[in-house]
Short mmCIF file of C-alpha atoms and ligand atoms in Angstrom, two decimals:
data_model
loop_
_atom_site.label_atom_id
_atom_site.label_comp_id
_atom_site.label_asym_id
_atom_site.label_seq_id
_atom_site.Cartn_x
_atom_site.Cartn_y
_atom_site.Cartn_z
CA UNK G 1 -36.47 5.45 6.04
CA UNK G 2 -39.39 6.83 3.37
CA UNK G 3 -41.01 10.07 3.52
CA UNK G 4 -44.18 8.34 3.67
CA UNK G 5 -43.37 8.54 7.51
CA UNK G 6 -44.53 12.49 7.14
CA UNK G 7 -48.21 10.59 6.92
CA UNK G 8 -47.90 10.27 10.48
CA UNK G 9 -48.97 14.01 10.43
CA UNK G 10 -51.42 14.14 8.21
CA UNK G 11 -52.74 11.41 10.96
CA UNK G 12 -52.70 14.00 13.12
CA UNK G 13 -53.87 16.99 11.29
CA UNK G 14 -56.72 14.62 10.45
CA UNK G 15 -57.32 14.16 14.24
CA UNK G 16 -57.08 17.35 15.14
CA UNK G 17 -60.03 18.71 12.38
CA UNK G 18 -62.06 16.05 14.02
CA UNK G 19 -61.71 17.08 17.17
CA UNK G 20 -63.33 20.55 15.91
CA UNK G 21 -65.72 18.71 14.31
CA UNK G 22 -66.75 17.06 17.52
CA UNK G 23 -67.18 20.52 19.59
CA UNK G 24 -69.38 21.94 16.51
CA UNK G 25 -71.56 18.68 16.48
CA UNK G 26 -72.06 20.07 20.40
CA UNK G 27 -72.57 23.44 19.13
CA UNK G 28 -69.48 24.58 21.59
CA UNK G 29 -68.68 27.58 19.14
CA UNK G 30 -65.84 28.72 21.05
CA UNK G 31 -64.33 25.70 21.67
CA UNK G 32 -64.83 24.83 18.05
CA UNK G 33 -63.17 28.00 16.78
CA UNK G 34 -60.33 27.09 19.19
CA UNK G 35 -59.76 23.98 17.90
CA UNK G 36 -59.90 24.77 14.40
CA UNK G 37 -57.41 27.45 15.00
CA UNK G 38 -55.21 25.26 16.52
CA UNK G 39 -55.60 22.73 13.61
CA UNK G 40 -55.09 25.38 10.95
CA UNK G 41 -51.74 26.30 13.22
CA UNK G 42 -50.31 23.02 12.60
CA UNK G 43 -51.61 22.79 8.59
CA UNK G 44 -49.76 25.83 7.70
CA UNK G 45 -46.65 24.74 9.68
CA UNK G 46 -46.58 21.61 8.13
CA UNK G 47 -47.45 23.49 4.52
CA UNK G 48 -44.53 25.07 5.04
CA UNK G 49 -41.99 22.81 5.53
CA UNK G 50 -43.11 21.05 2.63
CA UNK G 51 -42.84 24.05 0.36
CA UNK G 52 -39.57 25.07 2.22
CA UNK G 53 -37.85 22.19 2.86
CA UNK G 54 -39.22 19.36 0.10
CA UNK G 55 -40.24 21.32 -2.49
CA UNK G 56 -36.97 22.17 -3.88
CA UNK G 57 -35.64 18.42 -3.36
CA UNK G 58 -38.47 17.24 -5.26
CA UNK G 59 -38.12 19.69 -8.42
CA UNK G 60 -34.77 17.06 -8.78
CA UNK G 61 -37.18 14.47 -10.11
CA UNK G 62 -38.14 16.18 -13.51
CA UNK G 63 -41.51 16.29 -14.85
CA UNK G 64 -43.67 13.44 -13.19
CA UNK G 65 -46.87 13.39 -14.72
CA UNK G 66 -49.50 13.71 -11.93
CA UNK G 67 -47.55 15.91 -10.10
CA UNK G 68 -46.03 19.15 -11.03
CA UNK G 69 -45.63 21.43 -8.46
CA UNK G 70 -48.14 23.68 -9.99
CA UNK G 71 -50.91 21.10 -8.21
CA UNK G 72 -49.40 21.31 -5.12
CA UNK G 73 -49.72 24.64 -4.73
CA UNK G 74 -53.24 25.16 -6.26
CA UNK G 75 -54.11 22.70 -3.42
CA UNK G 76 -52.54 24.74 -1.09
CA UNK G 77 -54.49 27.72 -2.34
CA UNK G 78 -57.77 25.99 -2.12
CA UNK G 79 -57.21 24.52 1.49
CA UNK G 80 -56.42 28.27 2.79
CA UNK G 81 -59.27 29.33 1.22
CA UNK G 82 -61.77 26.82 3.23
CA UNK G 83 -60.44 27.59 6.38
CA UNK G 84 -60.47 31.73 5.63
CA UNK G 85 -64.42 30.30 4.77
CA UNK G 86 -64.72 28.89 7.97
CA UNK G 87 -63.47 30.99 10.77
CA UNK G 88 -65.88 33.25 8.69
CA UNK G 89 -68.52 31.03 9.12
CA UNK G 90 -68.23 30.52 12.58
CA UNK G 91 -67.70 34.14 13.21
CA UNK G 92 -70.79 34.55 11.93
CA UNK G 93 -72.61 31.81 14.18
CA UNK G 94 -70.99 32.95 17.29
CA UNK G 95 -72.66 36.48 16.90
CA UNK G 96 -76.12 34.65 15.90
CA UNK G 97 -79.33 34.62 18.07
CA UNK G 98 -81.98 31.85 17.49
CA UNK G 99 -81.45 28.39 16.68
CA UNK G 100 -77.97 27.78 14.03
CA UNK G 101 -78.80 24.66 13.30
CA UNK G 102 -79.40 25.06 9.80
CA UNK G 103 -76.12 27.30 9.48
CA UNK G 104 -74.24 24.69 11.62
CA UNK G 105 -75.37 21.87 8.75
CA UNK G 106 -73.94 23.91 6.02
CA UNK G 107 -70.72 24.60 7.74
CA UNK G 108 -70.36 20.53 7.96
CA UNK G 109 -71.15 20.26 4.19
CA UNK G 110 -68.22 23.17 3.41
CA UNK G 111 -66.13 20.84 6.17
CA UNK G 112 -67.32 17.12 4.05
CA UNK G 113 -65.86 19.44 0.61
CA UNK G 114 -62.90 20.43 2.36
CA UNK G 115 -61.46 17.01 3.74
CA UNK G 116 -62.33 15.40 0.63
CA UNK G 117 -59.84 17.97 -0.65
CA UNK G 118 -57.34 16.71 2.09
CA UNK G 119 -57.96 13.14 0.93
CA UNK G 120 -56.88 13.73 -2.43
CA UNK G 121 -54.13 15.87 -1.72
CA UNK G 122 -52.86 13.20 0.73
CA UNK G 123 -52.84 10.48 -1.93
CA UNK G 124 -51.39 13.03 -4.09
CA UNK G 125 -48.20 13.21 -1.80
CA UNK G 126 -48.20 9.39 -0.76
CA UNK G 127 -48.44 8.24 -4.66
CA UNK G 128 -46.14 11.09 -6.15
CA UNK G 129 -44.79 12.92 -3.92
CA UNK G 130 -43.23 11.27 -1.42
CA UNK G 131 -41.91 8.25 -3.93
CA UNK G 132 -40.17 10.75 -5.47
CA UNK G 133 -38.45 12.25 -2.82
CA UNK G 134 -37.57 8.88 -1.68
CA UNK G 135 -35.79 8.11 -5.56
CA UNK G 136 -33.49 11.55 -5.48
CA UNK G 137 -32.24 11.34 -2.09
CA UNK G 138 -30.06 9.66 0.15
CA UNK G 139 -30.60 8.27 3.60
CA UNK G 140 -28.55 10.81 5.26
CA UNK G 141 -30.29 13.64 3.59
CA UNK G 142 -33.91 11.82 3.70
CA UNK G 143 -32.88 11.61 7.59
CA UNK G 144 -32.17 14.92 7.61
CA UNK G 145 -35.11 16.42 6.30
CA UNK G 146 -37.95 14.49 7.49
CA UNK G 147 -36.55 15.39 10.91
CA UNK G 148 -36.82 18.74 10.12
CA UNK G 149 -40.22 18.21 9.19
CA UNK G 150 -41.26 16.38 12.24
CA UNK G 151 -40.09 19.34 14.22
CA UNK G 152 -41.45 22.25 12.33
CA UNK G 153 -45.21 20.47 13.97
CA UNK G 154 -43.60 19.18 17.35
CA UNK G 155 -42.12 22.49 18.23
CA UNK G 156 -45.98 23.61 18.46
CA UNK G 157 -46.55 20.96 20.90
FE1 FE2 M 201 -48.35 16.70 3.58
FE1 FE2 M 202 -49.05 18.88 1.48
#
């Protein structure tokens, strides 16, 4: 077993931001806002294990260059801040008269910024992060916790 197996729910978080894209592309604000705080639900629950549960097995491995644990959390930082941005944004285009087209573009252009963000922190964690996990544990204790990190998202289910 490898902890790359946790990309199973980036998968999903990445499936679930789409399907928030897909109900602004229809201009469905509410269901939109729904969905992306559904999709922010699961982000920070999955944030959280990793800073919980991973974080301290990974500060094992020493200084890897690429990846101090500094990075990971300035990531974390920025990610919170986007989605802060837009539940603001869509507040904003919920309470709106008159065509939000316009304001509907720039909230995709925050939303292009903000998975690019994703992409790099997920190559962050499958190229660093996860290796390392995978070189200063066991398969009893790698078992362990990415079990517990599958259920800190399925218990949201
Ligand atoms: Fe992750
Ligand atoms: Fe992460």
């Amino acid at each position: 077993m490898s902890f790359a197996e946790l990309l199973n729910v980036h998968g999903r978080l990445n499936e679930l931001f789409l399907l928030h894209q897909e109900a602004l592309l229809r201009r469905d604000l509410e269901l939109a806002a729904e969905r992306l705080w559904i999709y922010e639900r699961e982000l920070r629950a999955h944030m959280q294990a990793e800073e919980e549960l991973l974080m301290p097995v990974y500060k094992r491995a020493g200084k890897i260059a690429g990846g101090p644990p500094a990075f990971f959390i300035g990531e974390r930082r920025r990610v919170l801040g986007f989605l802060a941005r837009f539940a603001a944004m869509l507040g904003e285009l919920e309470g709106e008269s008159g065509d939000p087209a316009r304001r509907v573009i720039r909230l995709f252009d925050e939303e292009a910024m903000f998975k690019s963000l994703c992409d790099h922190h997920d190559m962050r964690e499958r190229n660093i992060f996860f290796p390392a996990l995978d070189r200063v544990t066991d398969e009893a204790e790698r078992q362990d916790l990415i079990g517990r990190c599958f259920a800190a998202n399925s218990q949201l289910e």
